[in-house]
Short mmCIF file of C-alpha atoms in Angstrom, two decimals:
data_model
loop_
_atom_site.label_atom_id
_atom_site.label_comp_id
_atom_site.label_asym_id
_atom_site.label_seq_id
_atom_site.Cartn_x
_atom_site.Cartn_y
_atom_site.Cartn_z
CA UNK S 1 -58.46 70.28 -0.40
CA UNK S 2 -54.66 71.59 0.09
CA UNK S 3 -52.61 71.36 -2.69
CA UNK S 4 -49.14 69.92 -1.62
CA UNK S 5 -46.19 71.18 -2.27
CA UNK S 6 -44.04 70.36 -5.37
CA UNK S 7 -41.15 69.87 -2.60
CA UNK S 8 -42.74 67.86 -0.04
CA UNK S 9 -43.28 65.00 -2.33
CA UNK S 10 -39.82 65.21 -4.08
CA UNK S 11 -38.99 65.06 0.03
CA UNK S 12 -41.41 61.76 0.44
CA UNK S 13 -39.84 60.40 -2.41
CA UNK S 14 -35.93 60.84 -1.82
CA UNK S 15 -36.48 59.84 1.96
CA UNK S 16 -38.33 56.55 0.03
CA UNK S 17 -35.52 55.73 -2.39
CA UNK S 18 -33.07 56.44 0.83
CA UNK S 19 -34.92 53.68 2.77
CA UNK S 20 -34.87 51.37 -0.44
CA UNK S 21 -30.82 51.54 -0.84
CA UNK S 22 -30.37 51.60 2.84
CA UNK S 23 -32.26 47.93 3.26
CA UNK S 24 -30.71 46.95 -0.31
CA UNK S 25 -27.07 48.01 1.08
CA UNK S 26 -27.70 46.13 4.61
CA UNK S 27 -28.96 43.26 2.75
CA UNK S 28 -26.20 42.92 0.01
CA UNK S 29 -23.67 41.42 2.50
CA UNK S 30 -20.56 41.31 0.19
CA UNK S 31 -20.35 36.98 0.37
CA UNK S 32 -17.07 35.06 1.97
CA UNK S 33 -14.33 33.92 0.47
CA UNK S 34 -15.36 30.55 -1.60
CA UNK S 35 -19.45 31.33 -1.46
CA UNK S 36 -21.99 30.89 -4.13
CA UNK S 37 -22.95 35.06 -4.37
CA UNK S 38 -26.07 34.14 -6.25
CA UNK S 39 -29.17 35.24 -4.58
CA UNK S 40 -31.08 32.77 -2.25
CA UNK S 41 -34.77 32.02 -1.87
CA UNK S 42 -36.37 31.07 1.69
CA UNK S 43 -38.02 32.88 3.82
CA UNK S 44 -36.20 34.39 7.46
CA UNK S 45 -33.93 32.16 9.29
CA UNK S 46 -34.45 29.44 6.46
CA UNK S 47 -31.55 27.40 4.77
CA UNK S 48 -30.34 28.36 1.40
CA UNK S 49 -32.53 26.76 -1.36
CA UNK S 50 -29.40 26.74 -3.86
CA UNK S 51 -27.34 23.52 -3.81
CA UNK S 52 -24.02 23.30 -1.95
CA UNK S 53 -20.94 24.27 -3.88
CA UNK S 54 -19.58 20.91 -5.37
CA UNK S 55 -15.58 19.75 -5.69
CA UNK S 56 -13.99 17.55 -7.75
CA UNK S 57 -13.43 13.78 -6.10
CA UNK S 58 -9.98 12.97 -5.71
CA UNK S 59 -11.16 9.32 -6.81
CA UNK S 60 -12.06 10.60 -10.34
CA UNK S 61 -9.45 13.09 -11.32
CA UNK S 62 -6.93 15.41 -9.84
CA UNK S 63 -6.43 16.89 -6.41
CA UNK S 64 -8.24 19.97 -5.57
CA UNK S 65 -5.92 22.55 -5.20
CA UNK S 66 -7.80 23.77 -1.88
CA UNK S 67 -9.48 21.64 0.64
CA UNK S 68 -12.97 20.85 0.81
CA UNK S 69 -15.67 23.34 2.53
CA UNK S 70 -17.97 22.28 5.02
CA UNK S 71 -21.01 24.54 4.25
CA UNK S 72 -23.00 26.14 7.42
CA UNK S 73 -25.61 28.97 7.46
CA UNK S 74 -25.97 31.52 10.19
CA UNK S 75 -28.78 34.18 9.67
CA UNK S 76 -27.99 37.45 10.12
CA UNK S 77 -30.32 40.51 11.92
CA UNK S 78 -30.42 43.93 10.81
CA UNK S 79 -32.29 47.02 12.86
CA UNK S 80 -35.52 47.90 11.45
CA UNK S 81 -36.17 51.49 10.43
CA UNK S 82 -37.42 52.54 13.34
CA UNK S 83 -34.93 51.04 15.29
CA UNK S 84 -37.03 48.75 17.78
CA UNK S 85 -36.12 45.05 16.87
CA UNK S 86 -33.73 43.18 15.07
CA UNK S 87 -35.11 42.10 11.29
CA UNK S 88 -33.85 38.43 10.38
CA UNK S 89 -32.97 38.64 6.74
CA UNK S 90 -31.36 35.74 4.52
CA UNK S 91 -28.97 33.47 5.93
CA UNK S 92 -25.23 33.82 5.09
CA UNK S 93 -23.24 30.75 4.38
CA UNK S 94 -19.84 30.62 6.01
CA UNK S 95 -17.15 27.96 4.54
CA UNK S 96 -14.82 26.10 6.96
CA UNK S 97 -12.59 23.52 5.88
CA UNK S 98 -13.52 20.52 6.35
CA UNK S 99 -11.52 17.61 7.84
CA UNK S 100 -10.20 15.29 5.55
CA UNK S 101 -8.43 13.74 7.55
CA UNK S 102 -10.75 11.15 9.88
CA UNK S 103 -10.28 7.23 9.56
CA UNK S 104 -9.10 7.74 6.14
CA UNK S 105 -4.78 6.72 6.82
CA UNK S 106 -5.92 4.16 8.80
CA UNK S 107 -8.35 2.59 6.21
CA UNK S 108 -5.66 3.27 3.51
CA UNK S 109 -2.89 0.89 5.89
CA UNK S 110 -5.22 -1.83 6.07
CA UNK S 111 -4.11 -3.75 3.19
CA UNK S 112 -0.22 -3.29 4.58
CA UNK S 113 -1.37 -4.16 8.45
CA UNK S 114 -3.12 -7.60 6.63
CA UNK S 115 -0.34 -8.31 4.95
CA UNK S 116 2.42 -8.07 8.21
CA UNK S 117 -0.16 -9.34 10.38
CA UNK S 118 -0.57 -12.74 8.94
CA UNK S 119 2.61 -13.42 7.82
CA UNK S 120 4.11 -13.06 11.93
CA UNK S 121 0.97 -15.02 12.50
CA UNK S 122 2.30 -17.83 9.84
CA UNK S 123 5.85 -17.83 10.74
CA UNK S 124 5.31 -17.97 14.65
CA UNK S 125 2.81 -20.91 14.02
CA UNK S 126 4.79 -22.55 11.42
CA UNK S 127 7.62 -21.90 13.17
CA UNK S 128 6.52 -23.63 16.54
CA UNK S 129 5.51 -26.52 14.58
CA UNK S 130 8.20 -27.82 12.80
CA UNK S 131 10.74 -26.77 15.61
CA UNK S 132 13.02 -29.57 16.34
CA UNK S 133 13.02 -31.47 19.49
CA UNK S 134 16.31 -29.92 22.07
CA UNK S 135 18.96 -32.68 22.62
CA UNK S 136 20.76 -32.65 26.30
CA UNK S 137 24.03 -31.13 26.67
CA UNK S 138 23.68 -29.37 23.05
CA UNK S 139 23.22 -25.66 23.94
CA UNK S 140 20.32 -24.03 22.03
CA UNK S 141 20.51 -20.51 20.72
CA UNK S 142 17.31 -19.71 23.18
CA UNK S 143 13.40 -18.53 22.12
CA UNK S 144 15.04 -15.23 21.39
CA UNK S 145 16.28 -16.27 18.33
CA UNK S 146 14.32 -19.18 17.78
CA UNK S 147 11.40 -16.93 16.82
CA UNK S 148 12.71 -13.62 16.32
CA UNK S 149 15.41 -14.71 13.25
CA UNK S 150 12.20 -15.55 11.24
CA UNK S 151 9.97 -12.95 12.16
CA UNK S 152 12.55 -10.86 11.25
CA UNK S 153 13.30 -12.76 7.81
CA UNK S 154 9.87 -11.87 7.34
CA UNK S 155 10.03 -8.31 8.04
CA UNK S 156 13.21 -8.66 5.41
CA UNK S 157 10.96 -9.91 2.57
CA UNK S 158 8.55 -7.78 3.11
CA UNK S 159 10.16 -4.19 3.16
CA UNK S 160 12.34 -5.89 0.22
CA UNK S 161 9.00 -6.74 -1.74
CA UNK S 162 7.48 -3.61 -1.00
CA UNK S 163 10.39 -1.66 -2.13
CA UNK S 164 10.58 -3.57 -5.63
CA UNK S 165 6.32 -2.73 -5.62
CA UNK S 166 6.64 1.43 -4.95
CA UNK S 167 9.66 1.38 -7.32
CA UNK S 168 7.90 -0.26 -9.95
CA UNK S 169 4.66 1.89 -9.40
CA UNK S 170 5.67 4.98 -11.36
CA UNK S 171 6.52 2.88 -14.11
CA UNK S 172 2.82 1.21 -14.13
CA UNK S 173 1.38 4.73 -13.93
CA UNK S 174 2.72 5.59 -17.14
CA UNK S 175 4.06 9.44 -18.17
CA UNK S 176 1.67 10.30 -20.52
CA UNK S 177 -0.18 12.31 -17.92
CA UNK S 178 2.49 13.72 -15.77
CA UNK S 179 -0.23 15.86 -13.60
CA UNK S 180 -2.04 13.67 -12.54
CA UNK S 181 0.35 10.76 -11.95
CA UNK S 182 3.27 12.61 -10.38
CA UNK S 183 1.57 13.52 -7.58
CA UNK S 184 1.05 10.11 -6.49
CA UNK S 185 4.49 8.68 -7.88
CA UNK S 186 6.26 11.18 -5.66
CA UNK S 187 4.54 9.35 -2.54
CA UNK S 188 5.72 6.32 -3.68
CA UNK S 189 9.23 7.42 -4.28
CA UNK S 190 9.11 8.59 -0.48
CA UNK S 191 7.57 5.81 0.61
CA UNK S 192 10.32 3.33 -1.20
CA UNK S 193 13.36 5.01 0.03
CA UNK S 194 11.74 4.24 3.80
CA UNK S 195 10.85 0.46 3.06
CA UNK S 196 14.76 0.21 1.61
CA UNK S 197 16.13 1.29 4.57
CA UNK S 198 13.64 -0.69 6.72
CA UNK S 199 15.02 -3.69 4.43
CA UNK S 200 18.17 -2.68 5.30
CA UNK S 201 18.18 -2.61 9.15
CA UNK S 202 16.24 -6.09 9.09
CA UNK S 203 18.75 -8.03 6.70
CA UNK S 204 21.52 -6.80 9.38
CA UNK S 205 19.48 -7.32 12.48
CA UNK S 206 18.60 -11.25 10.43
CA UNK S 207 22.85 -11.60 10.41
CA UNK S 208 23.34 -10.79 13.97
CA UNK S 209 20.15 -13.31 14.80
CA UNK S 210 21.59 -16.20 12.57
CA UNK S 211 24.93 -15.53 14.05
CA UNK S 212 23.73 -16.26 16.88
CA UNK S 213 21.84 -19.30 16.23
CA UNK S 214 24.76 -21.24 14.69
CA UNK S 215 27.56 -20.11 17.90
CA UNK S 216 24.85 -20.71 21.27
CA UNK S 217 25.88 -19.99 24.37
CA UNK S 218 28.49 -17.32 23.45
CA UNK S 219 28.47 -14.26 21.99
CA UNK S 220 27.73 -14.12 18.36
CA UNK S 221 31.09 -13.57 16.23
CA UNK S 222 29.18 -11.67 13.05
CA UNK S 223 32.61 -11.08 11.26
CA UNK S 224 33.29 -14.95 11.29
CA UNK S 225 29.88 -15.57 10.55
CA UNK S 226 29.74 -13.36 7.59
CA UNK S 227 33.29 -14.76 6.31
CA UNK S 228 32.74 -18.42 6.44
CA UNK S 229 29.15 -18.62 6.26
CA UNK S 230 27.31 -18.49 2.28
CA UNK S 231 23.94 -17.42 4.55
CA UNK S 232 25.90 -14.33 5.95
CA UNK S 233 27.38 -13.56 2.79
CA UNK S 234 23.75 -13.26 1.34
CA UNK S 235 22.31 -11.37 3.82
CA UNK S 236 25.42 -8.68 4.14
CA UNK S 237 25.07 -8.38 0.22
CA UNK S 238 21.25 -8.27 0.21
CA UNK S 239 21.57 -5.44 2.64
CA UNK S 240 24.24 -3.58 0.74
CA UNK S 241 21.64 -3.60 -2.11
CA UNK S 242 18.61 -2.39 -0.09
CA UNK S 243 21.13 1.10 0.95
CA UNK S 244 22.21 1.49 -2.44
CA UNK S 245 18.49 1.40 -3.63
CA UNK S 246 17.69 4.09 -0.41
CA UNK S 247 20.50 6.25 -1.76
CA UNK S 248 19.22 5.94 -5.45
CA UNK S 249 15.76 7.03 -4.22
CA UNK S 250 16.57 9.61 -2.41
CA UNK S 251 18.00 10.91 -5.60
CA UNK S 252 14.84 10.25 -7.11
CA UNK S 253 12.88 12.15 -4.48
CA UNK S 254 15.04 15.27 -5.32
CA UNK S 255 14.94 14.87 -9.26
CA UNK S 256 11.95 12.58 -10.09
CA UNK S 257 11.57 10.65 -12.79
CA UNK S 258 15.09 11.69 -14.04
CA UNK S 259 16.49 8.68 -12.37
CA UNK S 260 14.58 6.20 -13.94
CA UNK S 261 12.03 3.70 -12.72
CA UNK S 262 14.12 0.73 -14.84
CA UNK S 263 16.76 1.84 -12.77
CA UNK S 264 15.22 1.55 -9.43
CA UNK S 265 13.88 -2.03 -9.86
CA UNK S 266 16.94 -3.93 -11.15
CA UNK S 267 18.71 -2.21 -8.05
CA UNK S 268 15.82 -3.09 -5.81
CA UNK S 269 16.04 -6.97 -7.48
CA UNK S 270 19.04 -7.42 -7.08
CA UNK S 271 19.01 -7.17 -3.54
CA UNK S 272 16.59 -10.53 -4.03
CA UNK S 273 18.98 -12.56 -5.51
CA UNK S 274 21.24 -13.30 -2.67
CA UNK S 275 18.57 -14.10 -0.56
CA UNK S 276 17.86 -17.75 -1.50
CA UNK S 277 21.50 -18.82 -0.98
CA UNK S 278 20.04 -19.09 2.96
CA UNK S 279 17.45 -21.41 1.70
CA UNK S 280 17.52 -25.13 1.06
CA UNK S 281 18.62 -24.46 -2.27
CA UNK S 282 22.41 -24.22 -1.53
CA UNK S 283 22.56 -27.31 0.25
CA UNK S 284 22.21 -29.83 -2.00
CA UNK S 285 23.82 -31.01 -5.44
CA UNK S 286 21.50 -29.52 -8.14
CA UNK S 287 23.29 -26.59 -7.01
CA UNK S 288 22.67 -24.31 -10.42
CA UNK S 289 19.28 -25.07 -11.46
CA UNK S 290 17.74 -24.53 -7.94
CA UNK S 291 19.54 -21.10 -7.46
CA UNK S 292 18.02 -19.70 -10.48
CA UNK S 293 14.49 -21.31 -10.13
CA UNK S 294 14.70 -19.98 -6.35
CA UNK S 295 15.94 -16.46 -7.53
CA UNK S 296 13.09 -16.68 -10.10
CA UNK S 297 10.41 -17.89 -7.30
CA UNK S 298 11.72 -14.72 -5.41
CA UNK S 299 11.62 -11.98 -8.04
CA UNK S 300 8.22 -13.35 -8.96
CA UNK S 301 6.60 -13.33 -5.94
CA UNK S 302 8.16 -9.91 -5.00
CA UNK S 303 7.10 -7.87 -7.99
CA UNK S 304 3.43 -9.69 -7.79
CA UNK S 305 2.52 -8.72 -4.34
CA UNK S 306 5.08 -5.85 -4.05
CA UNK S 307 3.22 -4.39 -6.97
CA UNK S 308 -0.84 -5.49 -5.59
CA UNK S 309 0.27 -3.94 -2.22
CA UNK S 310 1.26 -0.23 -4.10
CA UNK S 311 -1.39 -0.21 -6.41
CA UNK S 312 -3.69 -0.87 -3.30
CA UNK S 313 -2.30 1.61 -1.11
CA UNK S 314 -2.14 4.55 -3.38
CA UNK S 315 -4.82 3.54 -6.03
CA UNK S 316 -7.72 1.59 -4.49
CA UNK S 317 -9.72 5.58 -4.64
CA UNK S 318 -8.81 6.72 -7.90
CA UNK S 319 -10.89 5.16 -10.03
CA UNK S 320 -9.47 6.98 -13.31
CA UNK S 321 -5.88 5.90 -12.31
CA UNK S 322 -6.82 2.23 -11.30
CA UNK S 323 -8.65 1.73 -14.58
CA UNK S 324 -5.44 2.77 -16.61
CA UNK S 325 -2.78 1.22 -14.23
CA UNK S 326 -4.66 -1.94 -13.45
CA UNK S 327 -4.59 -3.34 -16.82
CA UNK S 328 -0.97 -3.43 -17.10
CA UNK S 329 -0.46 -4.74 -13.92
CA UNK S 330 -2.51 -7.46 -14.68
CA UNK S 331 -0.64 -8.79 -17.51
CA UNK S 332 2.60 -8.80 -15.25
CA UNK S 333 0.70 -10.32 -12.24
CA UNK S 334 0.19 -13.08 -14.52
CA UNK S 335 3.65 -14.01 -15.43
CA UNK S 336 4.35 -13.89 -12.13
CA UNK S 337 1.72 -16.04 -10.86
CA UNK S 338 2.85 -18.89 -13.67
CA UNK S 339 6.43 -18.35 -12.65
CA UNK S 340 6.05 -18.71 -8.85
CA UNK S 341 3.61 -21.60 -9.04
CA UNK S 342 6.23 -23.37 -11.39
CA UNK S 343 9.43 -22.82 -9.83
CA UNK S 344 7.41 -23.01 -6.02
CA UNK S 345 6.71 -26.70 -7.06
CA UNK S 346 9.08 -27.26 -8.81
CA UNK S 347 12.02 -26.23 -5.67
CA UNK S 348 9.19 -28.24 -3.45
CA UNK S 349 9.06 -31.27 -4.64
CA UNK S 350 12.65 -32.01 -5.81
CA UNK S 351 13.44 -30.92 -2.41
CA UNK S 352 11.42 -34.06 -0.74
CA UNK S 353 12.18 -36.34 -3.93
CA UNK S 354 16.25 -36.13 -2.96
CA UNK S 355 15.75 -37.24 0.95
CA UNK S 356 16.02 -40.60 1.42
CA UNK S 357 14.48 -40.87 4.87
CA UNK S 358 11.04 -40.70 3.42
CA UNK S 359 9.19 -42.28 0.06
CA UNK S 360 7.67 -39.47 -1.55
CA UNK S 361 4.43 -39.07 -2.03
CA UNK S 362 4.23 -39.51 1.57
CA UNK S 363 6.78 -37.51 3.01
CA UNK S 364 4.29 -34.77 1.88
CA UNK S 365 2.28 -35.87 5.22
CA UNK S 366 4.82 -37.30 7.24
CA UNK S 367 7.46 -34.88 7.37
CA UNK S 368 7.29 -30.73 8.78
CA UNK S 369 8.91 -29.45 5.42
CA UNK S 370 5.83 -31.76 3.56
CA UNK S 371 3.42 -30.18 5.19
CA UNK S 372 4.28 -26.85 5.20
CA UNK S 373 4.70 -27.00 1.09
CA UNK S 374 0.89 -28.57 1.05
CA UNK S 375 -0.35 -25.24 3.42
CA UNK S 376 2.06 -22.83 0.71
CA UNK S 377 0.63 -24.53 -1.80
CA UNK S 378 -2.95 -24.40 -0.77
CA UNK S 379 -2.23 -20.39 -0.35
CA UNK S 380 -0.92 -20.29 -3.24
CA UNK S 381 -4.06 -21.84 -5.10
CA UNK S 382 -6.15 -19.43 -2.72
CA UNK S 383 -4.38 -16.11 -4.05
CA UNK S 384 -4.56 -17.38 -7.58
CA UNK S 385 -8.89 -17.95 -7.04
CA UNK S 386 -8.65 -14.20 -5.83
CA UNK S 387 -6.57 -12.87 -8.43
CA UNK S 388 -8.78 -14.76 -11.19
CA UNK S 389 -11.68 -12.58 -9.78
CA UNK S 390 -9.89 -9.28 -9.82
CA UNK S 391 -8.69 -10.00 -13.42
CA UNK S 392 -12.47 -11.33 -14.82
CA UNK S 393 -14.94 -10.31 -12.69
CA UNK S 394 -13.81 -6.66 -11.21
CA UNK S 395 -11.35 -5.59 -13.84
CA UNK S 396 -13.78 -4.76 -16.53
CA UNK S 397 -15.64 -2.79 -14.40
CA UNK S 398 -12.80 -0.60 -13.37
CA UNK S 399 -11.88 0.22 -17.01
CA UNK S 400 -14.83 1.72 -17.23
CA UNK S 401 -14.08 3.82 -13.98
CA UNK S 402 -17.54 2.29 -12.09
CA UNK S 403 -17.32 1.56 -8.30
CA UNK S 404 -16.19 -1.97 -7.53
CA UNK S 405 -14.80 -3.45 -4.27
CA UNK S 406 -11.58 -3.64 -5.66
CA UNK S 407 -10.16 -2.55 -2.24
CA UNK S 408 -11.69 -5.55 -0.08
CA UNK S 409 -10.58 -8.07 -2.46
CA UNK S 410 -7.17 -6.71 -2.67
CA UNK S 411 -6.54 -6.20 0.40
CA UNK S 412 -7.78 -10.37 1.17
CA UNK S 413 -5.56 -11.51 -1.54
CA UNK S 414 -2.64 -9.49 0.71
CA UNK S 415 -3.84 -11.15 3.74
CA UNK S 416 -3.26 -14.36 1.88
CA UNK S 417 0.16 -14.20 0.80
CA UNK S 418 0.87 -12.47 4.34
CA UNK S 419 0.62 -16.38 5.17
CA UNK S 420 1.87 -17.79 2.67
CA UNK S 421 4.79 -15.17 2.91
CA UNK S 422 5.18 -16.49 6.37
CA UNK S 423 5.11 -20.19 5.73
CA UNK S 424 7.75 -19.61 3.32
CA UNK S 425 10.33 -18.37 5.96
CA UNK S 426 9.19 -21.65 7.95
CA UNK S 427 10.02 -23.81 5.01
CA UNK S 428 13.57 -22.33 4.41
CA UNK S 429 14.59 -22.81 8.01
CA UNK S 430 12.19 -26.50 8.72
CA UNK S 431 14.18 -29.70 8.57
CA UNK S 432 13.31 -32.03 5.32
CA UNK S 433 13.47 -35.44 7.16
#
C-alpha cells in the first residue's frame, strides 16, 4: 500500500471546499428588489413552495405606498463543473408591477353614468309627454330648445347636487384620522371644483336656452331676459354661486382642510336657492310658503343624493372608511328623506288643489302635471324601499367592515332618483291644467 502524501489530501480537500463555495456562490443569487430572500424548496425548474408576498388592500386600510407585484418565476442554469451542460437550479422570482388599472374607473363611474343616464332618459320622455299641442301662426322656439333647455336643467341639478355631495364628503369622513382620510378628501376637493364649474357653464347655457324659448323666431336678447325675467335672475345668480364655490375650492385644493368644509356647503347651497324661483312656485299667490318649502325640497334632495353619489364613488371599496362614514350619513339621509317627501307633496298637491280647471283628486289622472307628481312620487317611495335596506339590512354589516353589496344597491337607488331627478325638471316646465 502507498502511503499518500500529507499534501495531496490537504490538495483534495481545498479543491473540495473550492467546488462547495463555488456552487454555494452561483447558487446564492443576491434576490430582486421587493423578493422574499428566504430559501425555497422544489426541486429544478419547479415553482417556489413559499407563498406570494402579500399587500395591504386598499379596501381595508391605507394605500400602499408602492404598487402591487405581479409575482413570476424564471429558473435559472448554471455550468456544471466540468463544463458540459447547463445545471437548472432554483427558480428566481422576478416582481413586475402589476396593472391596477383594468375596468376598475369604469366600474367606479357606474353609479354617476346611472344616475345621468336615467334622468335624460326621464326628462326626454317626460318631456315629450306633457309637451303642449303648437297653435298656427304662434312661432315655437323649435325641438332645439324644446328638449335641450331641460336636459340641460338637468345637467344643472346634477353638477349642482354633486358639488354640495363632494363638498360635504370631507366633512362625513371626519379628521380624526387625517392619513387615511385626506387622501381621499383631496379627490373630492378636485373633483368638486370640476362639477362647480360644470354647474356653472350649464346654468348659463339653461339662460341662453330659456331666452330663447320665451322670444321664438328671433334671436334670443339674454340681457333683457335676465333683467325682466325672475327665471333669468335665478339662473344668472345660481351660476354666480356655482364660480364662487369653484374659486373657493380651488383654494381648498391648494390649502386643504384650512378652508373649511362648513364653508364649502353653505356656498355650494346657496347656489340652490335661486333655483326654484323658475319653478311653479313663483307663479302663484302663496308666494312665501312655497319658496321656502321648494328651497327646502331642493337642499334636501341635493345633499341626500349629492352625498349617496360621493360616498359611492370614493367609498363603495373601503370597507374601514364606509363603516365609519356611513353611519353618519345615514342619520342625515334621513332628514332629508322626511323633508323632501314632505315639502315634495306638500308643493304637489297645493299646486293641483289651486287650478280650477280640474277637481282634485282627479286632476291627479287627468292632467300632465298630475301624472308626472304620481310617477315622482312613486320614485320617490322606490328610493325610500332602497334606502330602508341600506340603513337595516346592509348597514350593520358594514360597521363591522364585512363584504356587503353596498355598491349595487347604491348605485340602483342613484339610478332611481336619476328619474325621478328627471321627472322633476318635467314637472317645473309641464302645464297644470
Amino acid at each position: 500500500m502507498t502511503a499518500t502524501p500529507d499534501h495531496a489530501l490537504s490538495g483534495e480537500t481545498d479543491a473540495t471546499t473550492t467546488k462547495t463555495r463555488t456552487s454555494s456562490t452561483e447558487n446564492d443569487v443576491p434576490a430582486p428588489k421587493g423578493v422574499d430572500p428566504a430559501p425555497r424548496t422544489g426541486g429544478p425548474g419547479q415553482a417556489s413552495t413559499n407563498p406570494a408576498p402579500t399587500y395591504a388592500d386598499d379596501s381595508d386600510g391605507p394605500r400602499s405606498t408602492s404598487p402591487p407585484q405581479r409575482v413570476t418565476t424564471a429558473p435559472t442554469h448554471t455550468e456544471n463543473d466540468d463544463g458540459q451542460g447547463p445545471d437548472s437550479s432554483p427558480p428566481v422570482v422576478i416582481s413586475r408591477p402589476a396593472d391596477t388599472h383594468g375596468d376598475a374607473p369604469s366600474r367606479r363611474t357606474i353609479p354617476l353614468a346611472g344616475l345621468a343616464i336615467a334622468g335624460v332618459f326621464a326628462v326626454v320622455i317626460a318631456t315629450w309627454l306633457t309637451a303642449p299641442e303648437e297653435a298656427l301662426g304662434i312661432p315655437v322656439p323649435g325641438i332645439l330648445v324644446d328638449y335641450g333647455l331641460p336636459v340641460t336643467r338637468l345637467l344643472l341639478d346634477l353638477a349642482a347636487l354633486a358639488t354640495v355631495g363632494l363638498s360635504l364628503l370631507p366633512k362625513l369622513l371626519g379628521f380624526d384620522d387625517a392619513d387615511r382620510t385626506e387622501p381621499i378628501a383631496a379627490r373630492a376637493r378636485h373633483w368638486a371644483v370640476m362639477s362647480a364649474l360644470t354647474w356653472c357653464a350649464a346654468a348659463l347655457l339653461a339662460t341662453l336656452l330659456s331666452a330663447a324659448e320665451v322670444m321664438p323666431g328671433q334671436i334670443p336678447d339674454v340681457g333683457a331676459y335676465v333683467e325682466t325675467i325672475g327665471s333669468g335672475q335665478g339662473l344668472i345668480v345660481s351660476a354666480s354661486a356655482a364660480l364662487v364655490s369653484a374659486a373657493i375650492g380651488t383654494l381648498a385644493i391648494r390649502f386643504g382642510e384650512k378652508v373649511p368644509a362648513e364653508l364649502r356647503v353653505l356656498v355650494a347651497m346657496f347656489g340652490l336657492l335661486p333655483l326654484p324661483v323658475t319653478g311653479h312656485a313663483s307663479n302663484w299667490y302663496w308666494h312665501d310658503l312655497s319658496m321656502v318649502s321648494m328651497e327646502l325640497h331642493v337642499i334636501g334632495a341635493s345633499a341626500w343624493t349629492g352625498g349617496l353619489l360621493a360616498i359611492t364613488l370614493f367609498l363603495a371599496t373601503n370597507r374601514s372608511l364606509l363603516a365609519t362614514t356611513l353611519p353618519r350619513f345615514s342619520r342625515l339621509a334621513t332628514i332629508c328623506l322626511l323633508l323632501v317627501s314632505l315639502s315634495g307633496l306638500f308643493n304637489g298637491i297645493v299646486e293641483l288643489l289651486l287650478t280650477p280647471t280640474e277637481p282634485f283628486p282627479a286632476s291627479l289622472f287627468t292632467t300632465g302635471y298630475g301624472q308626472l307628481l304620481l310617477a315622482k312620487t312613486t320614485f320617490a317611495a322606490t328610493i325610500a324601499l332602497l334606502a330602508a335596506n341600506i340603513r337595516w339590512r346592509l348597514l350593520p354589516k358594514i360597521t363591522q367592515a364585512h363584504p356587503t353589496t353596498f355598491a349595487t344597491w347604491a348605485a340602483l337607488e342613484l339610478t332611481i332618483m336619476g328619474l325621478a331627478y328627471g321627472v322633476a325638471v318635467a314637472l317645473t316646465r309641464a302645464p297644470v291644467a
